[in-house]
């Protein structure tokens, strides 16, 4: 089956040709994506999908399926950068199809998913899973160094504190520390 975009189908209609009805009613699947150091994750949000096809190439992905109502969904994405299509995979659940796309160059952040700087309306960043991972190594290294310093301070053996400044004689009567000690250690009175 030939896949036409909405614009292509409208062009056919404008010159008097008709496109098959299934091509006229094809829609894009809502797609969420997020970036990680080694992978780009995409989730095509289609509940109860059937006839799922995922074609992953080094520079693009083509996704198609039918939803529970039988409407064909079709997405084609030219990637921001080259990917390793051989080391990528997809997973289908009852609510979506998730693609784990391996980046060709790891630890390089993608500012967007698409090659062009135009964001389609059906494509959104998955902010529930998004994380700024750039600089994580520096933060992690700083935390490790801080932890190492704390361990060094704790493990350094020092002589025990001198206790020669402690007074072994009881405080004189009427002094503040004497009244505090009697208040603190006073026998509780019994309730009637």
Short mmCIF file of N, CA, C and O in Angstrom, two decimals, residues 18-151:
data_model
loop_
_atom_site.label_atom_id
_atom_site.label_comp_id
_atom_site.label_asym_id
_atom_site.label_seq_id
_atom_site.Cartn_x
_atom_site.Cartn_y
_atom_site.Cartn_z
N UNK A 18 -8.60 11.04 -7.24
CA UNK A 18 -9.02 10.65 -5.90
C UNK A 18 -8.01 9.67 -5.32
O UNK A 18 -7.39 8.90 -6.03
N UNK A 19 -7.87 9.76 -4.04
CA UNK A 19 -7.01 8.83 -3.32
C UNK A 19 -7.91 7.85 -2.60
O UNK A 19 -9.05 8.15 -2.27
N UNK A 20 -7.41 6.64 -2.36
CA UNK A 20 -8.21 5.67 -1.61
C UNK A 20 -8.62 6.24 -0.26
O UNK A 20 -7.84 6.98 0.36
N UNK A 21 -9.83 5.93 0.23
CA UNK A 21 -10.30 6.51 1.49
C UNK A 21 -9.37 6.25 2.67
O UNK A 21 -9.22 7.09 3.53
N UNK A 22 -8.74 5.06 2.70
CA UNK A 22 -7.87 4.77 3.84
C UNK A 22 -6.67 5.71 3.89
O UNK A 22 -6.13 5.99 4.94
N UNK A 23 -6.26 6.26 2.73
CA UNK A 23 -5.16 7.21 2.73
C UNK A 23 -5.62 8.60 3.16
O UNK A 23 -4.87 9.36 3.73
N UNK A 24 -6.87 8.92 2.88
CA UNK A 24 -7.38 10.23 3.26
C UNK A 24 -7.57 10.36 4.76
O UNK A 24 -7.49 11.44 5.31
N UNK A 25 -7.84 9.26 5.42
CA UNK A 25 -8.14 9.30 6.85
C UNK A 25 -6.96 8.88 7.72
O UNK A 25 -7.10 8.68 8.90
N UNK A 26 -5.80 8.76 7.12
CA UNK A 26 -4.61 8.39 7.88
C UNK A 26 -4.18 9.57 8.74
O UNK A 26 -4.24 10.72 8.33
N UNK A 27 -3.75 9.25 9.96
CA UNK A 27 -3.34 10.28 10.91
C UNK A 27 -1.94 9.98 11.42
O UNK A 27 -1.41 8.89 11.20
N UNK A 28 -1.39 10.92 12.14
CA UNK A 28 -0.10 10.70 12.81
C UNK A 28 -0.38 10.22 14.23
O UNK A 28 -1.31 10.68 14.88
N UNK A 29 0.46 9.31 14.70
CA UNK A 29 0.37 8.87 16.09
C UNK A 29 1.04 9.92 16.97
O UNK A 29 2.10 10.45 16.62
N UNK A 30 0.44 10.23 18.09
CA UNK A 30 1.07 11.12 19.07
C UNK A 30 2.37 10.45 19.50
O UNK A 30 2.39 9.27 19.87
N UNK A 31 3.46 11.20 19.47
CA UNK A 31 4.78 10.63 19.73
C UNK A 31 5.50 11.44 20.79
O UNK A 31 5.59 12.66 20.70
N UNK A 32 6.01 10.75 21.80
CA UNK A 32 6.82 11.36 22.86
C UNK A 32 8.25 10.87 22.70
O UNK A 32 8.48 9.72 22.31
N UNK A 33 9.21 11.73 23.03
CA UNK A 33 10.61 11.30 22.93
C UNK A 33 11.43 11.92 24.06
O UNK A 33 11.06 12.93 24.63
N UNK A 34 12.54 11.24 24.38
CA UNK A 34 13.51 11.81 25.32
C UNK A 34 14.90 11.26 25.00
O UNK A 34 15.05 10.24 24.35
N UNK A 35 15.89 11.97 25.48
CA UNK A 35 17.29 11.74 25.13
C UNK A 35 18.05 11.19 26.32
O UNK A 35 17.85 11.62 27.45
N UNK A 36 18.93 10.25 26.06
CA UNK A 36 19.85 9.70 27.05
C UNK A 36 21.24 9.62 26.41
O UNK A 36 21.37 9.74 25.19
N UNK A 37 22.29 9.40 27.18
CA UNK A 37 23.64 9.38 26.60
C UNK A 37 23.83 8.37 25.47
O UNK A 37 24.49 8.67 24.48
N UNK A 38 23.25 7.18 25.58
CA UNK A 38 23.45 6.16 24.55
C UNK A 38 22.25 5.97 23.61
O UNK A 38 22.41 5.47 22.51
N UNK A 39 21.06 6.33 24.08
CA UNK A 39 19.84 6.06 23.30
C UNK A 39 18.95 7.29 23.20
O UNK A 39 19.01 8.19 24.03
N UNK A 40 18.10 7.26 22.18
CA UNK A 40 16.98 8.17 22.07
C UNK A 40 15.75 7.27 22.18
O UNK A 40 15.67 6.23 21.52
N UNK A 41 14.82 7.63 23.05
CA UNK A 41 13.62 6.84 23.25
C UNK A 41 12.43 7.54 22.62
O UNK A 41 12.25 8.74 22.80
N UNK A 42 11.62 6.78 21.89
CA UNK A 42 10.40 7.31 21.28
C UNK A 42 9.25 6.41 21.67
O UNK A 42 9.38 5.19 21.64
N UNK A 43 8.14 7.03 22.02
CA UNK A 43 6.94 6.28 22.36
C UNK A 43 5.80 6.75 21.46
O UNK A 43 5.40 7.90 21.51
N UNK A 44 5.32 5.83 20.61
CA UNK A 44 4.17 6.10 19.76
C UNK A 44 2.93 5.70 20.56
O UNK A 44 2.75 4.53 20.88
N UNK A 45 2.12 6.67 20.92
CA UNK A 45 1.00 6.46 21.83
C UNK A 45 -0.24 6.02 21.05
O UNK A 45 -1.01 6.84 20.55
N UNK A 46 -0.41 4.71 20.96
CA UNK A 46 -1.56 4.13 20.26
C UNK A 46 -2.07 2.97 21.10
O UNK A 46 -1.36 1.98 21.28
N UNK A 47 -3.29 3.09 21.60
CA UNK A 47 -3.87 2.01 22.38
C UNK A 47 -4.43 0.93 21.47
O UNK A 47 -4.98 1.22 20.42
N UNK A 48 -4.28 -0.32 21.89
CA UNK A 48 -4.81 -1.48 21.17
C UNK A 48 -4.44 -1.45 19.69
O UNK A 48 -5.28 -1.61 18.80
N UNK A 49 -3.15 -1.29 19.41
CA UNK A 49 -2.68 -1.20 18.03
C UNK A 49 -2.64 -2.57 17.36
O UNK A 49 -2.47 -3.58 18.01
N UNK A 50 -2.83 -2.56 16.05
CA UNK A 50 -2.72 -3.77 15.23
C UNK A 50 -1.89 -3.42 14.01
O UNK A 50 -1.69 -2.25 13.69
N UNK A 51 -1.44 -4.44 13.29
CA UNK A 51 -0.65 -4.26 12.07
C UNK A 51 0.51 -3.27 12.28
O UNK A 51 0.73 -2.36 11.48
N UNK A 52 1.25 -3.47 13.35
CA UNK A 52 2.35 -2.56 13.69
C UNK A 52 3.56 -2.87 12.81
O UNK A 52 3.97 -4.02 12.68
N UNK A 53 4.10 -1.81 12.20
CA UNK A 53 5.31 -1.92 11.39
C UNK A 53 6.26 -0.80 11.81
O UNK A 53 5.87 0.36 11.84
N UNK A 54 7.50 -1.20 12.13
CA UNK A 54 8.53 -0.23 12.46
C UNK A 54 9.72 -0.50 11.55
O UNK A 54 10.31 -1.57 11.60
N UNK A 55 10.03 0.46 10.72
CA UNK A 55 11.18 0.38 9.85
C UNK A 55 12.20 1.39 10.36
O UNK A 55 11.95 2.60 10.35
N UNK A 56 13.33 0.88 10.83
CA UNK A 56 14.36 1.74 11.40
C UNK A 56 15.59 1.69 10.52
O UNK A 56 16.14 0.62 10.29
N UNK A 57 15.97 2.84 10.03
CA UNK A 57 17.18 2.97 9.21
C UNK A 57 18.13 3.90 9.94
O UNK A 57 17.77 4.52 10.95
N UNK A 58 19.35 4.04 9.41
CA UNK A 58 20.37 4.84 10.09
C UNK A 58 20.04 6.32 10.18
O UNK A 58 20.62 7.02 11.01
N UNK A 59 19.13 6.82 9.36
CA UNK A 59 18.81 8.24 9.38
C UNK A 59 17.32 8.54 9.58
O UNK A 59 16.95 9.70 9.65
N UNK A 60 16.48 7.50 9.66
CA UNK A 60 15.05 7.76 9.80
C UNK A 60 14.33 6.55 10.39
O UNK A 60 14.87 5.44 10.43
N UNK A 61 13.11 6.82 10.84
CA UNK A 61 12.22 5.76 11.30
C UNK A 61 10.87 5.96 10.62
O UNK A 61 10.42 7.08 10.43
N UNK A 62 10.27 4.85 10.21
CA UNK A 62 8.93 4.87 9.63
C UNK A 62 8.08 3.96 10.51
O UNK A 62 8.41 2.79 10.70
N UNK A 63 7.02 4.52 11.06
CA UNK A 63 6.13 3.79 11.95
C UNK A 63 4.72 3.81 11.35
O UNK A 63 4.25 4.84 10.88
N UNK A 64 4.07 2.64 11.36
CA UNK A 64 2.67 2.60 10.94
C UNK A 64 1.95 1.51 11.72
O UNK A 64 2.54 0.53 12.15
N UNK A 65 0.66 1.73 11.91
CA UNK A 65 -0.20 0.76 12.58
C UNK A 65 -1.64 1.18 12.40
O UNK A 65 -1.93 2.21 11.78
N UNK A 66 -2.54 0.39 12.94
CA UNK A 66 -3.96 0.76 12.99
C UNK A 66 -4.35 0.83 14.46
O UNK A 66 -3.90 0.03 15.27
N UNK A 67 -5.21 1.80 14.77
CA UNK A 67 -5.67 1.90 16.16
C UNK A 67 -6.91 1.02 16.35
O UNK A 67 -7.32 0.30 15.43
N UNK A 68 -7.51 1.08 17.51
CA UNK A 68 -8.66 0.23 17.84
C UNK A 68 -9.85 0.49 16.91
O UNK A 68 -10.66 -0.41 16.67
N UNK A 69 -9.95 1.70 16.36
CA UNK A 69 -11.04 2.05 15.44
C UNK A 69 -10.73 1.70 14.00
O UNK A 69 -11.54 1.97 13.11
N UNK A 70 -9.54 1.14 13.74
CA UNK A 70 -9.16 0.76 12.38
C UNK A 70 -8.55 1.89 11.58
O UNK A 70 -8.26 1.73 10.39
N UNK A 71 -8.31 3.04 12.20
CA UNK A 71 -7.69 4.17 11.51
C UNK A 71 -6.19 3.92 11.40
O UNK A 71 -5.54 3.57 12.38
N UNK A 72 -5.65 4.12 10.20
CA UNK A 72 -4.23 3.91 10.00
C UNK A 72 -3.46 5.13 10.50
O UNK A 72 -3.80 6.27 10.20
N UNK A 73 -2.41 4.85 11.28
CA UNK A 73 -1.53 5.90 11.80
C UNK A 73 -0.17 5.72 11.14
O UNK A 73 0.31 4.59 10.96
N UNK A 74 0.45 6.82 10.76
CA UNK A 74 1.71 6.77 10.02
C UNK A 74 2.59 7.93 10.44
O UNK A 74 2.17 9.08 10.41
N UNK A 75 3.82 7.62 10.85
CA UNK A 75 4.80 8.65 11.21
C UNK A 75 6.10 8.32 10.49
O UNK A 75 6.54 7.17 10.48
N UNK A 76 6.71 9.35 9.96
CA UNK A 76 8.03 9.22 9.36
C UNK A 76 8.89 10.33 9.93
O UNK A 76 8.52 11.51 9.85
N UNK A 77 10.02 9.96 10.52
CA UNK A 77 10.88 10.94 11.19
C UNK A 77 12.30 10.81 10.64
O UNK A 77 12.89 9.72 10.69
N UNK A 78 12.82 11.92 10.12
CA UNK A 78 14.23 12.00 9.75
C UNK A 78 14.97 12.41 11.03
O UNK A 78 14.69 13.47 11.60
N UNK A 79 15.91 11.59 11.49
CA UNK A 79 16.58 11.83 12.75
C UNK A 79 17.53 13.03 12.71
O UNK A 79 18.11 13.35 11.67
N UNK A 80 17.72 13.62 13.86
CA UNK A 80 18.66 14.74 14.04
C UNK A 80 20.08 14.31 13.66
O UNK A 80 20.82 15.07 13.06
N UNK A 81 20.45 13.09 14.03
CA UNK A 81 21.79 12.57 13.73
C UNK A 81 21.68 11.08 13.40
O UNK A 81 20.63 10.46 13.58
N UNK A 82 22.76 10.53 12.94
CA UNK A 82 22.81 9.12 12.56
C UNK A 82 22.61 8.22 13.78
O UNK A 82 23.08 8.54 14.88
N UNK A 83 21.91 7.10 13.58
CA UNK A 83 21.69 6.12 14.64
C UNK A 83 22.22 4.76 14.20
O UNK A 83 22.48 4.53 13.02
N UNK A 84 22.34 3.86 15.14
CA UNK A 84 22.76 2.49 14.86
C UNK A 84 21.51 1.63 14.80
O UNK A 84 21.04 1.14 15.82
N UNK A 85 20.98 1.45 13.61
CA UNK A 85 19.71 0.73 13.46
C UNK A 85 19.84 -0.75 13.83
O UNK A 85 18.86 -1.37 14.23
N UNK A 86 21.04 -1.30 13.75
CA UNK A 86 21.25 -2.73 14.06
C UNK A 86 21.17 -2.99 15.57
O UNK A 86 20.82 -4.07 15.99
N UNK A 87 21.50 -1.99 16.36
CA UNK A 87 21.52 -2.15 17.82
C UNK A 87 20.37 -1.40 18.47
O UNK A 87 20.50 -0.85 19.55
N UNK A 88 19.24 -1.35 17.79
CA UNK A 88 18.05 -0.67 18.31
C UNK A 88 16.91 -1.68 18.33
O UNK A 88 16.96 -2.70 17.67
N UNK A 89 15.89 -1.38 19.12
CA UNK A 89 14.77 -2.31 19.22
C UNK A 89 13.48 -1.56 19.55
O UNK A 89 13.51 -0.39 19.90
N UNK A 90 12.37 -2.28 19.42
CA UNK A 90 11.09 -1.69 19.80
C UNK A 90 10.32 -2.69 20.64
O UNK A 90 10.55 -3.89 20.58
N UNK A 91 9.41 -2.14 21.46
CA UNK A 91 8.63 -2.96 22.38
C UNK A 91 7.18 -2.49 22.32
O UNK A 91 6.91 -1.29 22.40
N UNK A 92 6.29 -3.42 22.19
CA UNK A 92 4.87 -3.09 22.08
C UNK A 92 4.14 -3.45 23.37
O UNK A 92 4.34 -4.50 23.95
N UNK A 93 3.29 -2.52 23.82
CA UNK A 93 2.42 -2.79 24.97
C UNK A 93 1.00 -2.48 24.53
O UNK A 93 0.77 -2.07 23.40
N UNK A 94 0.05 -2.65 25.40
CA UNK A 94 -1.35 -2.39 25.07
C UNK A 94 -1.64 -0.92 24.82
O UNK A 94 -2.63 -0.57 24.19
N UNK A 95 -0.78 -0.03 25.31
CA UNK A 95 -1.04 1.40 25.20
C UNK A 95 -0.10 2.14 24.26
O UNK A 95 -0.37 3.27 23.86
N UNK A 96 1.05 1.52 23.91
CA UNK A 96 2.01 2.24 23.07
C UNK A 96 3.04 1.30 22.48
O UNK A 96 3.13 0.14 22.85
N UNK A 97 3.83 1.86 21.57
CA UNK A 97 4.97 1.17 20.99
C UNK A 97 6.18 2.04 21.30
O UNK A 97 6.23 3.21 20.93
N UNK A 98 7.15 1.48 22.04
CA UNK A 98 8.32 2.24 22.44
C UNK A 98 9.52 1.75 21.64
O UNK A 98 9.75 0.54 21.54
N UNK A 99 10.28 2.70 21.09
CA UNK A 99 11.48 2.38 20.32
C UNK A 99 12.70 2.87 21.09
O UNK A 99 12.74 4.01 21.54
N UNK A 100 13.67 1.98 21.23
CA UNK A 100 14.95 2.30 21.87
C UNK A 100 15.96 2.41 20.73
O UNK A 100 16.39 1.40 20.19
N UNK A 101 16.31 3.62 20.37
CA UNK A 101 17.16 3.85 19.20
C UNK A 101 18.57 4.21 19.67
O UNK A 101 18.77 5.22 20.34
N UNK A 102 19.52 3.38 19.31
CA UNK A 102 20.92 3.57 19.73
C UNK A 102 21.56 4.67 18.91
O UNK A 102 21.51 4.67 17.68
N UNK A 103 22.16 5.64 19.58
CA UNK A 103 22.85 6.74 18.91
C UNK A 103 24.14 6.23 18.28
O UNK A 103 24.80 5.35 18.83
N UNK A 104 24.51 6.81 17.15
CA UNK A 104 25.78 6.46 16.52
C UNK A 104 26.93 7.05 17.35
O UNK A 104 27.92 6.39 17.60
N UNK A 105 26.76 8.30 17.79
CA UNK A 105 27.74 8.95 18.66
C UNK A 105 27.14 9.07 20.05
O UNK A 105 26.22 9.84 20.27
N UNK A 106 27.70 8.30 20.97
CA UNK A 106 27.19 8.32 22.35
C UNK A 106 27.64 9.60 23.05
O UNK A 106 28.62 10.24 22.67
N UNK A 107 26.92 9.94 24.09
CA UNK A 107 27.22 11.09 24.95
C UNK A 107 27.21 12.41 24.19
O UNK A 107 27.92 13.34 24.56
N UNK A 108 26.41 12.47 23.13
CA UNK A 108 26.20 13.71 22.40
C UNK A 108 24.71 14.01 22.51
O UNK A 108 23.87 13.24 22.05
N UNK A 109 24.38 15.11 23.17
CA UNK A 109 22.98 15.46 23.39
C UNK A 109 22.31 15.88 22.09
O UNK A 109 22.91 16.55 21.26
N UNK A 110 21.06 15.47 21.93
CA UNK A 110 20.25 15.88 20.79
C UNK A 110 19.34 17.01 21.25
O UNK A 110 18.51 16.80 22.15
N UNK A 111 19.43 18.17 20.64
CA UNK A 111 18.54 19.27 21.03
C UNK A 111 17.10 19.06 20.54
O UNK A 111 16.17 19.66 21.05
N UNK A 112 16.95 18.17 19.57
CA UNK A 112 15.63 17.83 19.02
C UNK A 112 15.73 16.45 18.39
O UNK A 112 16.82 15.94 18.17
N UNK A 113 14.61 15.86 18.08
CA UNK A 113 14.58 14.53 17.48
C UNK A 113 14.72 14.59 15.96
O UNK A 113 15.32 13.72 15.35
N UNK A 114 14.18 15.62 15.37
CA UNK A 114 14.10 15.70 13.91
C UNK A 114 15.30 16.43 13.31
O UNK A 114 15.92 17.28 13.94
N UNK A 115 15.58 16.08 12.06
CA UNK A 115 16.67 16.72 11.33
C UNK A 115 16.38 18.20 11.13
O UNK A 115 17.24 19.04 11.36
N UNK A 116 15.16 18.51 10.71
CA UNK A 116 14.78 19.90 10.51
C UNK A 116 14.43 20.55 11.85
O UNK A 116 14.01 19.88 12.77
N UNK A 117 14.58 21.85 11.88
CA UNK A 117 14.31 22.58 13.11
C UNK A 117 12.82 22.94 13.23
O UNK A 117 12.48 23.94 13.84
N UNK A 118 11.97 22.12 12.66
CA UNK A 118 10.52 22.34 12.71
C UNK A 118 9.91 21.21 13.52
O UNK A 118 10.16 20.03 13.24
N UNK A 119 9.14 21.55 14.54
CA UNK A 119 8.53 20.52 15.39
C UNK A 119 7.11 20.23 14.93
O UNK A 119 6.25 21.10 14.97
N UNK A 120 6.85 18.98 14.50
CA UNK A 120 5.48 18.63 14.15
C UNK A 120 4.56 18.69 15.37
O UNK A 120 5.00 18.47 16.50
N UNK A 121 3.29 18.96 15.16
CA UNK A 121 2.35 19.08 16.28
C UNK A 121 2.16 17.78 17.03
O UNK A 121 1.81 17.78 18.21
N UNK A 122 2.38 16.66 16.39
CA UNK A 122 2.17 15.36 17.01
C UNK A 122 3.39 14.87 17.79
O UNK A 122 3.36 13.83 18.44
N UNK A 123 4.49 15.62 17.77
CA UNK A 123 5.74 15.23 18.43
C UNK A 123 5.98 16.11 19.65
O UNK A 123 5.96 17.33 19.55
N UNK A 124 6.21 15.47 20.81
CA UNK A 124 6.44 16.22 22.06
C UNK A 124 7.58 15.59 22.85
O UNK A 124 7.83 14.39 22.75
N UNK A 125 8.21 16.40 23.66
CA UNK A 125 9.23 15.90 24.59
C UNK A 125 8.51 15.21 25.75
O UNK A 125 7.52 15.71 26.26
N UNK A 126 9.01 14.06 26.14
CA UNK A 126 8.46 13.32 27.28
C UNK A 126 9.12 13.86 28.55
O UNK A 126 10.16 13.38 28.99
N UNK A 127 8.51 14.90 29.13
CA UNK A 127 9.11 15.56 30.29
C UNK A 127 9.10 14.68 31.53
O UNK A 127 9.87 14.91 32.46
N UNK A 128 8.25 13.65 31.57
CA UNK A 128 8.26 12.73 32.72
C UNK A 128 9.56 11.92 32.75
O UNK A 128 9.99 11.48 33.81
N UNK A 129 10.17 11.71 31.58
CA UNK A 129 11.40 10.92 31.51
C UNK A 129 12.62 11.75 31.13
O UNK A 129 13.73 11.23 31.12
N UNK A 130 12.42 12.99 30.78
CA UNK A 130 13.53 13.84 30.36
C UNK A 130 14.43 14.13 31.55
O UNK A 130 13.97 14.32 32.66
N UNK A 131 15.72 14.17 31.27
CA UNK A 131 16.70 14.49 32.30
C UNK A 131 17.89 15.15 31.62
O UNK A 131 18.35 14.68 30.59
N UNK A 132 18.37 16.24 32.16
CA UNK A 132 19.57 16.86 31.62
C UNK A 132 20.76 16.04 32.09
O UNK A 132 21.17 16.13 33.24
N UNK A 133 21.25 15.20 31.22
CA UNK A 133 22.34 14.31 31.59
C UNK A 133 23.69 14.90 31.23
O UNK A 133 24.72 14.40 31.66
N UNK A 134 23.73 15.98 30.46
CA UNK A 134 25.01 16.62 30.18
C UNK A 134 25.56 17.18 31.48
O UNK A 134 24.86 17.84 32.23
N UNK A 135 26.80 16.93 31.75
CA UNK A 135 27.42 17.42 32.97
C UNK A 135 27.17 16.51 34.17
O UNK A 135 27.67 16.78 35.25
N UNK A 136 26.39 15.45 33.99
CA UNK A 136 26.16 14.51 35.09
C UNK A 136 27.47 13.92 35.60
O UNK A 136 27.63 13.69 36.79
N UNK A 137 28.40 13.67 34.69
CA UNK A 137 29.68 13.08 35.09
C UNK A 137 30.45 14.02 36.01
O UNK A 137 31.04 13.59 36.99
N UNK A 138 30.40 15.33 35.71
CA UNK A 138 31.09 16.30 36.56
C UNK A 138 30.46 16.37 37.94
O UNK A 138 31.15 16.40 38.95
N UNK A 139 29.13 16.38 37.98
CA UNK A 139 28.42 16.42 39.26
C UNK A 139 28.72 15.15 40.05
O UNK A 139 29.00 15.19 41.26
N UNK A 140 28.68 14.01 39.35
CA UNK A 140 28.95 12.74 40.01
C UNK A 140 30.37 12.69 40.55
O UNK A 140 30.61 12.24 41.68
N UNK A 141 31.34 13.18 39.78
CA UNK A 141 32.73 13.20 40.21
C UNK A 141 32.89 14.10 41.44
O UNK A 141 33.59 13.75 42.39
N UNK A 142 32.23 15.24 41.44
CA UNK A 142 32.30 16.16 42.58
C UNK A 142 31.71 15.49 43.83
O UNK A 142 32.25 15.64 44.94
N UNK A 143 30.62 14.75 43.66
CA UNK A 143 30.01 14.06 44.80
C UNK A 143 30.94 12.97 45.34
O UNK A 143 31.08 12.81 46.55
N UNK A 144 31.61 12.25 44.45
CA UNK A 144 32.54 11.21 44.87
C UNK A 144 33.71 11.83 45.64
O UNK A 144 34.13 11.31 46.68
N UNK A 145 34.24 12.94 45.13
CA UNK A 145 35.35 13.61 45.81
C UNK A 145 34.93 14.11 47.19
O UNK A 145 35.67 13.98 48.15
N UNK A 146 33.73 14.68 47.28
CA UNK A 146 33.22 15.16 48.56
C UNK A 146 33.08 14.00 49.55
O UNK A 146 33.47 14.10 50.72
N UNK A 147 32.54 12.89 49.06
CA UNK A 147 32.37 11.70 49.90
C UNK A 147 33.73 11.17 50.37
O UNK A 147 33.89 10.79 51.53
N UNK A 148 34.71 11.17 49.48
CA UNK A 148 36.05 10.70 49.83
C UNK A 148 36.67 11.59 50.92
O UNK A 148 37.32 11.10 51.85
N UNK A 149 36.45 12.92 50.81
CA UNK A 149 36.95 13.83 51.84
C UNK A 149 36.29 13.56 53.18
O UNK A 149 36.95 13.57 54.22
N UNK A 150 34.98 13.33 53.18
CA UNK A 150 34.28 13.02 54.43
C UNK A 150 34.81 11.74 55.05
O UNK A 150 35.03 11.67 56.27
N UNK A 151 35.02 10.73 54.24
CA UNK A 151 35.57 9.47 54.75
C UNK A 151 36.97 9.66 55.32
O UNK A 151 37.32 9.08 56.35
#
